């Protein structure tokens, strides 16, 4: 099950255990239980601090608890935590065994301070690259605070459960039996939902911060590059972001970033943050900007007002808020989001195994999604608005070779239908004949491009008709001291490498602005 390389790496990690741990298994005679037993015995064979106990009586079989010392409770894994979740298992072993997590001390204190009973169930798939963040956050919470219980459930091993609870997107989190949230969340985001006073405390801390020389709004490739270039100039630099790494967190494979042969989105995002932290940039994560206040209205400094009410002040500002997936904006899309309407085929595709699906969009992302899904689902229908697919020829050729794919061009999606609880079909209209077609299916994946995150700028910064920030060759906006870079701007070609280059350029332009406008 684990090859020699993985065993060697795991043995090294298990050498970091500071106290004994037990793996308490609940098994039956199924093949999944046989595989689970093999995995647990392999782990135990690699460290004298790990033992296996087969006395578990949990209703979910196979499952096992990672418990410290003589405890009988801890993080429970139902199904095999392999694939993207193998790292989550390793971390649960380490943290339970006393190895300290790489989490800020105030976050640990907040977790310890939670009062009440918190019974979390998180459903994941082994191919989901968004799931590990949620799994690891909830695992940490259960290990730090005994009042938090976490069960990690591999949907493929408990398909009836997934069907009964109408789970059509992962990660999906239940708290005390009720839906708590879906999609990528880190521990800070989860704690913010549980701790209602956190926003007020954050606002007070942010309001007390000294002024910045350069304040970057947005934490994707453009924002990270801007922060690094600014900080290297020796000036006070801050970065405020809803999510460090931005949209790269939701990207599966990255194979065209120069000097990096191949990586994945979450790792790339983590590397961006690590480099920014290396230069001691003040990172203010999980904060949404709501308004830019021009210097003329803010006492000579530019203000950035946040959703929690705090206002940060800076001599210059660089906006790098990026873009998000575009909605198709038809009846049924919002109603059935995460109930059959999905945006990540890598994450949610396995939940539609053997079912009928559609992909809206014939560009590269849409055709890549259709190809991926075709290997899992029973049938894929591709719906493209234009008169031909816009994807690269190599992708179109691959798509055309698949026996379970149907393509409709000149097709305008008009409605995603459902039975009140989940998707049951899609309607589209032939743009030439005006004939409307309804296809019965269980899942719809929307892949129709991006929309810039610039709504908060409409009152202050000049935007194009597409909502992009208007910039010149040096990333200047129409507002004195405010610069912009990346996918949120009018720069052509929305690519990671271009965003990073534009972020660096914006930082150099901001530094030049500061030199020419010295602090009084």
mmCIF file with all atom_site columns, N, CA, C and O in Angstrom, residues 315-352:
data_model
loop_
_atom_site.group_PDB
_atom_site.id
_atom_site.type_symbol
_atom_site.label_atom_id
_atom_site.label_alt_id
_atom_site.label_comp_id
_atom_site.label_asym_id
_atom_site.label_entity_id
_atom_site.label_seq_id
_atom_site.pdbx_PDB_ins_code
_atom_site.Cartn_x
_atom_site.Cartn_y
_atom_site.Cartn_z
_atom_site.occupancy
_atom_site.B_iso_or_equiv
_atom_site.pdbx_formal_charge
_atom_site.auth_seq_id
_atom_site.auth_comp_id
_atom_site.auth_asym_id
_atom_site.auth_atom_id
_atom_site.pdbx_PDB_model_num
ATOM 1   N N  . UNK A 1 315 ? 1.083   55.274 2.806   1.00 0.00 ? 315 UNK A N  1
ATOM 2   C CA . UNK A 1 315 ? 1.513   56.320 1.881   1.00 0.00 ? 315 UNK A CA 1
ATOM 3   C C  . UNK A 1 315 ? 1.223   55.922 0.433   1.00 0.00 ? 315 UNK A C  1
ATOM 4   O O  . UNK A 1 315 ? 1.049   56.783 -0.432  1.00 0.00 ? 315 UNK A O  1
ATOM 5   N N  . UNK A 1 316 ? 1.197   54.625 0.150   1.00 0.00 ? 316 UNK A N  1
ATOM 6   C CA . UNK A 1 316 ? 0.856   54.135 -1.183  1.00 0.00 ? 316 UNK A CA 1
ATOM 7   C C  . UNK A 1 316 ? 0.130   52.800 -1.044  1.00 0.00 ? 316 UNK A C  1
ATOM 8   O O  . UNK A 1 316 ? 0.284   52.098 -0.046  1.00 0.00 ? 316 UNK A O  1
ATOM 9   N N  . UNK A 1 317 ? -0.663  52.463 -2.063  1.00 0.00 ? 317 UNK A N  1
ATOM 10  C CA . UNK A 1 317 ? -1.455  51.228 -2.040  1.00 0.00 ? 317 UNK A CA 1
ATOM 11  C C  . UNK A 1 317 ? -1.322  50.538 -3.398  1.00 0.00 ? 317 UNK A C  1
ATOM 12  O O  . UNK A 1 317 ? -1.337  51.194 -4.449  1.00 0.00 ? 317 UNK A O  1
ATOM 13  N N  . UNK A 1 318 ? -1.188  49.211 -3.361  1.00 0.00 ? 318 UNK A N  1
ATOM 14  C CA . UNK A 1 318 ? -1.173  48.409 -4.581  1.00 0.00 ? 318 UNK A CA 1
ATOM 15  C C  . UNK A 1 318 ? -2.338  47.418 -4.504  1.00 0.00 ? 318 UNK A C  1
ATOM 16  O O  . UNK A 1 318 ? -2.405  46.605 -3.580  1.00 0.00 ? 318 UNK A O  1
ATOM 17  N N  . UNK A 1 319 ? -3.259  47.501 -5.462  1.00 0.00 ? 319 UNK A N  1
ATOM 18  C CA . UNK A 1 319 ? -4.431  46.621 -5.470  1.00 0.00 ? 319 UNK A CA 1
ATOM 19  C C  . UNK A 1 319 ? -4.136  45.403 -6.344  1.00 0.00 ? 319 UNK A C  1
ATOM 20  O O  . UNK A 1 319 ? -3.830  45.538 -7.533  1.00 0.00 ? 319 UNK A O  1
ATOM 21  N N  . UNK A 1 320 ? -4.222  44.216 -5.750  1.00 0.00 ? 320 UNK A N  1
ATOM 22  C CA . UNK A 1 320 ? -3.944  42.961 -6.476  1.00 0.00 ? 320 UNK A CA 1
ATOM 23  C C  . UNK A 1 320 ? -5.001  41.922 -6.109  1.00 0.00 ? 320 UNK A C  1
ATOM 24  O O  . UNK A 1 320 ? -4.674  40.794 -5.755  1.00 0.00 ? 320 UNK A O  1
ATOM 25  N N  . UNK A 1 321 ? -6.261  42.306 -6.195  1.00 0.00 ? 321 UNK A N  1
ATOM 26  C CA . UNK A 1 321 ? -7.343  41.456 -5.688  1.00 0.00 ? 321 UNK A CA 1
ATOM 27  C C  . UNK A 1 321 ? -7.750  40.330 -6.638  1.00 0.00 ? 321 UNK A C  1
ATOM 28  O O  . UNK A 1 321 ? -8.631  39.529 -6.306  1.00 0.00 ? 321 UNK A O  1
ATOM 29  N N  . UNK A 1 322 ? -7.156  40.251 -7.825  1.00 0.00 ? 322 UNK A N  1
ATOM 30  C CA . UNK A 1 322 ? -7.356  39.096 -8.695  1.00 0.00 ? 322 UNK A CA 1
ATOM 31  C C  . UNK A 1 322 ? -8.766  38.950 -9.225  1.00 0.00 ? 322 UNK A C  1
ATOM 32  O O  . UNK A 1 322 ? -9.512  39.913 -9.374  1.00 0.00 ? 322 UNK A O  1
ATOM 33  N N  . UNK A 1 323 ? -9.139  37.705 -9.496  1.00 0.00 ? 323 UNK A N  1
ATOM 34  C CA . UNK A 1 323 ? -10.434 37.401 -10.099 1.00 0.00 ? 323 UNK A CA 1
ATOM 35  C C  . UNK A 1 323 ? -10.985 36.118 -9.504  1.00 0.00 ? 323 UNK A C  1
ATOM 36  O O  . UNK A 1 323 ? -10.289 35.399 -8.787  1.00 0.00 ? 323 UNK A O  1
ATOM 37  N N  . UNK A 1 324 ? -12.241 35.847 -9.803  1.00 0.00 ? 324 UNK A N  1
ATOM 38  C CA . UNK A 1 324 ? -12.904 34.643 -9.288  1.00 0.00 ? 324 UNK A CA 1
ATOM 39  C C  . UNK A 1 324 ? -13.645 33.972 -10.434 1.00 0.00 ? 324 UNK A C  1
ATOM 40  O O  . UNK A 1 324 ? -13.849 34.571 -11.488 1.00 0.00 ? 324 UNK A O  1
ATOM 41  N N  . UNK A 1 325 ? -14.073 32.721 -10.210 1.00 0.00 ? 325 UNK A N  1
ATOM 42  C CA . UNK A 1 325 ? -14.810 32.003 -11.240 1.00 0.00 ? 325 UNK A CA 1
ATOM 43  C C  . UNK A 1 325 ? -16.098 32.751 -11.585 1.00 0.00 ? 325 UNK A C  1
ATOM 44  O O  . UNK A 1 325 ? -16.823 33.209 -10.705 1.00 0.00 ? 325 UNK A O  1
ATOM 45  N N  . UNK A 1 326 ? -16.373 32.850 -12.851 1.00 0.00 ? 326 UNK A N  1
ATOM 46  C CA . UNK A 1 326 ? -17.583 33.526 -13.328 1.00 0.00 ? 326 UNK A CA 1
ATOM 47  C C  . UNK A 1 326 ? -18.787 32.595 -13.208 1.00 0.00 ? 326 UNK A C  1
ATOM 48  O O  . UNK A 1 326 ? -18.705 31.410 -13.553 1.00 0.00 ? 326 UNK A O  1
ATOM 49  N N  . UNK A 1 327 ? -19.877 33.122 -12.697 1.00 0.00 ? 327 UNK A N  1
ATOM 50  C CA . UNK A 1 327 ? -21.126 32.360 -12.639 1.00 0.00 ? 327 UNK A CA 1
ATOM 51  C C  . UNK A 1 327 ? -21.836 32.416 -13.985 1.00 0.00 ? 327 UNK A C  1
ATOM 52  O O  . UNK A 1 327 ? -21.698 33.388 -14.741 1.00 0.00 ? 327 UNK A O  1
ATOM 53  N N  . UNK A 1 328 ? -22.607 31.391 -14.289 1.00 0.00 ? 328 UNK A N  1
ATOM 54  C CA . UNK A 1 328 ? -23.350 31.376 -15.549 1.00 0.00 ? 328 UNK A CA 1
ATOM 55  C C  . UNK A 1 328 ? -24.624 32.225 -15.439 1.00 0.00 ? 328 UNK A C  1
ATOM 56  O O  . UNK A 1 328 ? -25.183 32.649 -16.437 1.00 0.00 ? 328 UNK A O  1
ATOM 57  N N  . UNK A 1 329 ? -25.064 32.485 -14.174 1.00 0.00 ? 329 UNK A N  1
ATOM 58  C CA . UNK A 1 329 ? -26.193 33.391 -13.900 1.00 0.00 ? 329 UNK A CA 1
ATOM 59  C C  . UNK A 1 329 ? -27.477 32.978 -14.610 1.00 0.00 ? 329 UNK A C  1
ATOM 60  O O  . UNK A 1 329 ? -28.087 33.747 -15.351 1.00 0.00 ? 329 UNK A O  1
ATOM 61  N N  . UNK A 1 330 ? -27.878 31.745 -14.375 1.00 0.00 ? 330 UNK A N  1
ATOM 62  C CA . UNK A 1 330 ? -29.168 31.264 -14.872 1.00 0.00 ? 330 UNK A CA 1
ATOM 63  C C  . UNK A 1 330 ? -29.959 30.715 -13.692 1.00 0.00 ? 330 UNK A C  1
ATOM 64  O O  . UNK A 1 330 ? -29.379 30.384 -12.645 1.00 0.00 ? 330 UNK A O  1
ATOM 65  N N  . UNK A 1 331 ? -31.270 30.614 -13.819 1.00 0.00 ? 331 UNK A N  1
ATOM 66  C CA . UNK A 1 331 ? -32.071 30.033 -12.737 1.00 0.00 ? 331 UNK A CA 1
ATOM 67  C C  . UNK A 1 331 ? -31.543 28.652 -12.345 1.00 0.00 ? 331 UNK A C  1
ATOM 68  O O  . UNK A 1 331 ? -31.204 27.841 -13.207 1.00 0.00 ? 331 UNK A O  1
ATOM 69  N N  . UNK A 1 332 ? -31.460 28.431 -11.048 1.00 0.00 ? 332 UNK A N  1
ATOM 70  C CA . UNK A 1 332 ? -31.022 27.134 -10.536 1.00 0.00 ? 332 UNK A CA 1
ATOM 71  C C  . UNK A 1 332 ? -29.574 27.085 -10.111 1.00 0.00 ? 332 UNK A C  1
ATOM 72  O O  . UNK A 1 332 ? -29.195 26.235 -9.301  1.00 0.00 ? 332 UNK A O  1
ATOM 73  N N  . UNK A 1 333 ? -28.733 27.994 -10.639 1.00 0.00 ? 333 UNK A N  1
ATOM 74  C CA . UNK A 1 333 ? -27.312 27.921 -10.313 1.00 0.00 ? 333 UNK A CA 1
ATOM 75  C C  . UNK A 1 333 ? -27.066 28.147 -8.819  1.00 0.00 ? 333 UNK A C  1
ATOM 76  O O  . UNK A 1 333 ? -26.377 27.344 -8.176  1.00 0.00 ? 333 UNK A O  1
ATOM 77  N N  . UNK A 1 334 ? -27.594 29.223 -8.282  1.00 0.00 ? 334 UNK A N  1
ATOM 78  C CA . UNK A 1 334 ? -27.373 29.517 -6.870  1.00 0.00 ? 334 UNK A CA 1
ATOM 79  C C  . UNK A 1 334 ? -28.143 28.537 -5.975  1.00 0.00 ? 334 UNK A C  1
ATOM 80  O O  . UNK A 1 334 ? -27.633 28.095 -4.941  1.00 0.00 ? 334 UNK A O  1
ATOM 81  N N  . UNK A 1 335 ? -29.349 28.205 -6.385  1.00 0.00 ? 335 UNK A N  1
ATOM 82  C CA . UNK A 1 335 ? -30.179 27.306 -5.576  1.00 0.00 ? 335 UNK A CA 1
ATOM 83  C C  . UNK A 1 335 ? -29.523 25.941 -5.396  1.00 0.00 ? 335 UNK A C  1
ATOM 84  O O  . UNK A 1 335 ? -29.628 25.323 -4.326  1.00 0.00 ? 335 UNK A O  1
ATOM 85  N N  . UNK A 1 336 ? -28.829 25.477 -6.454  1.00 0.00 ? 336 UNK A N  1
ATOM 86  C CA . UNK A 1 336 ? -28.270 24.123 -6.400  1.00 0.00 ? 336 UNK A CA 1
ATOM 87  C C  . UNK A 1 336 ? -26.742 24.103 -6.301  1.00 0.00 ? 336 UNK A C  1
ATOM 88  O O  . UNK A 1 336 ? -26.115 23.087 -6.583  1.00 0.00 ? 336 UNK A O  1
ATOM 89  N N  . UNK A 1 337 ? -26.155 25.228 -5.908  1.00 0.00 ? 337 UNK A N  1
ATOM 90  C CA . UNK A 1 337 ? -24.713 25.249 -5.688  1.00 0.00 ? 337 UNK A CA 1
ATOM 91  C C  . UNK A 1 337 ? -24.369 24.279 -4.566  1.00 0.00 ? 337 UNK A C  1
ATOM 92  O O  . UNK A 1 337 ? -24.979 24.282 -3.501  1.00 0.00 ? 337 UNK A O  1
ATOM 93  N N  . UNK A 1 338 ? -23.389 23.411 -4.822  1.00 0.00 ? 338 UNK A N  1
ATOM 94  C CA . UNK A 1 338 ? -22.992 22.339 -3.902  1.00 0.00 ? 338 UNK A CA 1
ATOM 95  C C  . UNK A 1 338 ? -24.080 21.271 -3.742  1.00 0.00 ? 338 UNK A C  1
ATOM 96  O O  . UNK A 1 338 ? -23.974 20.413 -2.874  1.00 0.00 ? 338 UNK A O  1
ATOM 97  N N  . UNK A 1 339 ? -25.097 21.345 -4.575  1.00 0.00 ? 339 UNK A N  1
ATOM 98  C CA . UNK A 1 339 ? -26.140 20.316 -4.598  1.00 0.00 ? 339 UNK A CA 1
ATOM 99  C C  . UNK A 1 339 ? -26.258 19.761 -6.022  1.00 0.00 ? 339 UNK A C  1
ATOM 100 O O  . UNK A 1 339 ? -27.335 19.400 -6.472  1.00 0.00 ? 339 UNK A O  1
ATOM 101 N N  . UNK A 1 340 ? -25.138 19.743 -6.698  1.00 0.00 ? 340 UNK A N  1
ATOM 102 C CA . UNK A 1 340 ? -25.085 19.297 -8.081  1.00 0.00 ? 340 UNK A CA 1
ATOM 103 C C  . UNK A 1 340 ? -24.396 20.301 -8.980  1.00 0.00 ? 340 UNK A C  1
ATOM 104 O O  . UNK A 1 340 ? -23.852 19.938 -10.020 1.00 0.00 ? 340 UNK A O  1
ATOM 105 N N  . UNK A 1 341 ? -24.422 21.586 -8.586  1.00 0.00 ? 341 UNK A N  1
ATOM 106 C CA . UNK A 1 341 ? -23.667 22.613 -9.308  1.00 0.00 ? 341 UNK A CA 1
ATOM 107 C C  . UNK A 1 341 ? -22.305 22.753 -8.643  1.00 0.00 ? 341 UNK A C  1
ATOM 108 O O  . UNK A 1 341 ? -22.222 22.988 -7.432  1.00 0.00 ? 341 UNK A O  1
ATOM 109 N N  . UNK A 1 342 ? -21.242 22.580 -9.433  1.00 0.00 ? 342 UNK A N  1
ATOM 110 C CA . UNK A 1 342 ? -19.892 22.589 -8.879  1.00 0.00 ? 342 UNK A CA 1
ATOM 111 C C  . UNK A 1 342 ? -18.959 23.379 -9.796  1.00 0.00 ? 342 UNK A C  1
ATOM 112 O O  . UNK A 1 342 ? -19.301 23.686 -10.950 1.00 0.00 ? 342 UNK A O  1
ATOM 113 N N  . UNK A 1 343 ? -17.793 23.705 -9.268  1.00 0.00 ? 343 UNK A N  1
ATOM 114 C CA . UNK A 1 343 ? -16.829 24.512 -10.017 1.00 0.00 ? 343 UNK A CA 1
ATOM 115 C C  . UNK A 1 343 ? -15.446 23.867 -10.059 1.00 0.00 ? 343 UNK A C  1
ATOM 116 O O  . UNK A 1 343 ? -14.564 24.371 -10.738 1.00 0.00 ? 343 UNK A O  1
ATOM 117 N N  . UNK A 1 344 ? -15.259 22.772 -9.332  1.00 0.00 ? 344 UNK A N  1
ATOM 118 C CA . UNK A 1 344 ? -13.953 22.114 -9.279  1.00 0.00 ? 344 UNK A CA 1
ATOM 119 C C  . UNK A 1 344 ? -14.096 20.635 -9.624  1.00 0.00 ? 344 UNK A C  1
ATOM 120 O O  . UNK A 1 344 ? -14.457 19.826 -8.758  1.00 0.00 ? 344 UNK A O  1
ATOM 121 N N  . UNK A 1 345 ? -13.813 20.252 -10.867 1.00 0.00 ? 345 UNK A N  1
ATOM 122 C CA . UNK A 1 345 ? -13.952 18.838 -11.248 1.00 0.00 ? 345 UNK A CA 1
ATOM 123 C C  . UNK A 1 345 ? -12.984 17.925 -10.516 1.00 0.00 ? 345 UNK A C  1
ATOM 124 O O  . UNK A 1 345 ? -13.287 16.762 -10.268 1.00 0.00 ? 345 UNK A O  1
ATOM 125 N N  . UNK A 1 346 ? -11.802 18.433 -10.161 1.00 0.00 ? 346 UNK A N  1
ATOM 126 C CA . UNK A 1 346 ? -10.827 17.608 -9.447  1.00 0.00 ? 346 UNK A CA 1
ATOM 127 C C  . UNK A 1 346 ? -11.349 17.254 -8.056  1.00 0.00 ? 346 UNK A C  1
ATOM 128 O O  . UNK A 1 346 ? -11.181 16.124 -7.588  1.00 0.00 ? 346 UNK A O  1
ATOM 129 N N  . UNK A 1 347 ? -11.990 18.235 -7.398  1.00 0.00 ? 347 UNK A N  1
ATOM 130 C CA . UNK A 1 347 ? -12.477 18.002 -6.038  1.00 0.00 ? 347 UNK A CA 1
ATOM 131 C C  . UNK A 1 347 ? -13.741 17.158 -6.026  1.00 0.00 ? 347 UNK A C  1
ATOM 132 O O  . UNK A 1 347 ? -13.852 16.190 -5.280  1.00 0.00 ? 347 UNK A O  1
ATOM 133 N N  . UNK A 1 348 ? -14.706 17.564 -6.838  1.00 0.00 ? 348 UNK A N  1
ATOM 134 C CA . UNK A 1 348 ? -16.047 17.010 -6.723  1.00 0.00 ? 348 UNK A CA 1
ATOM 135 C C  . UNK A 1 348 ? -16.373 15.924 -7.739  1.00 0.00 ? 348 UNK A C  1
ATOM 136 O O  . UNK A 1 348 ? -17.378 15.226 -7.598  1.00 0.00 ? 348 UNK A O  1
ATOM 137 N N  . UNK A 1 349 ? -15.514 15.761 -8.758  1.00 0.00 ? 349 UNK A N  1
ATOM 138 C CA . UNK A 1 349 ? -15.759 14.743 -9.767  1.00 0.00 ? 349 UNK A CA 1
ATOM 139 C C  . UNK A 1 349 ? -16.019 13.348 -9.215  1.00 0.00 ? 349 UNK A C  1
ATOM 140 O O  . UNK A 1 349 ? -16.976 12.676 -9.640  1.00 0.00 ? 349 UNK A O  1
ATOM 141 N N  . UNK A 1 350 ? -15.203 12.874 -8.239  1.00 0.00 ? 350 UNK A N  1
ATOM 142 C CA . UNK A 1 350 ? -15.423 11.514 -7.722  1.00 0.00 ? 350 UNK A CA 1
ATOM 143 C C  . UNK A 1 350 ? -16.789 11.306 -7.091  1.00 0.00 ? 350 UNK A C  1
ATOM 144 O O  . UNK A 1 350 ? -17.264 10.168 -7.009  1.00 0.00 ? 350 UNK A O  1
ATOM 145 N N  . UNK A 1 351 ? -17.449 12.378 -6.649  1.00 0.00 ? 351 UNK A N  1
ATOM 146 C CA . UNK A 1 351 ? -18.779 12.238 -6.049  1.00 0.00 ? 351 UNK A CA 1
ATOM 147 C C  . UNK A 1 351 ? -19.841 11.908 -7.096  1.00 0.00 ? 351 UNK A C  1
ATOM 148 O O  . UNK A 1 351 ? -20.950 11.504 -6.750  1.00 0.00 ? 351 UNK A O  1
ATOM 149 N N  . UNK A 1 352 ? -19.494 12.088 -8.367  1.00 0.00 ? 352 UNK A N  1
ATOM 150 C CA . UNK A 1 352 ? -20.445 11.832 -9.453  1.00 0.00 ? 352 UNK A CA 1
ATOM 151 C C  . UNK A 1 352 ? -20.082 10.549 -10.224 1.00 0.00 ? 352 UNK A C  1
ATOM 152 O O  . UNK A 1 352 ? -20.470 10.394 -11.382 1.00 0.00 ? 352 UNK A O  1
#
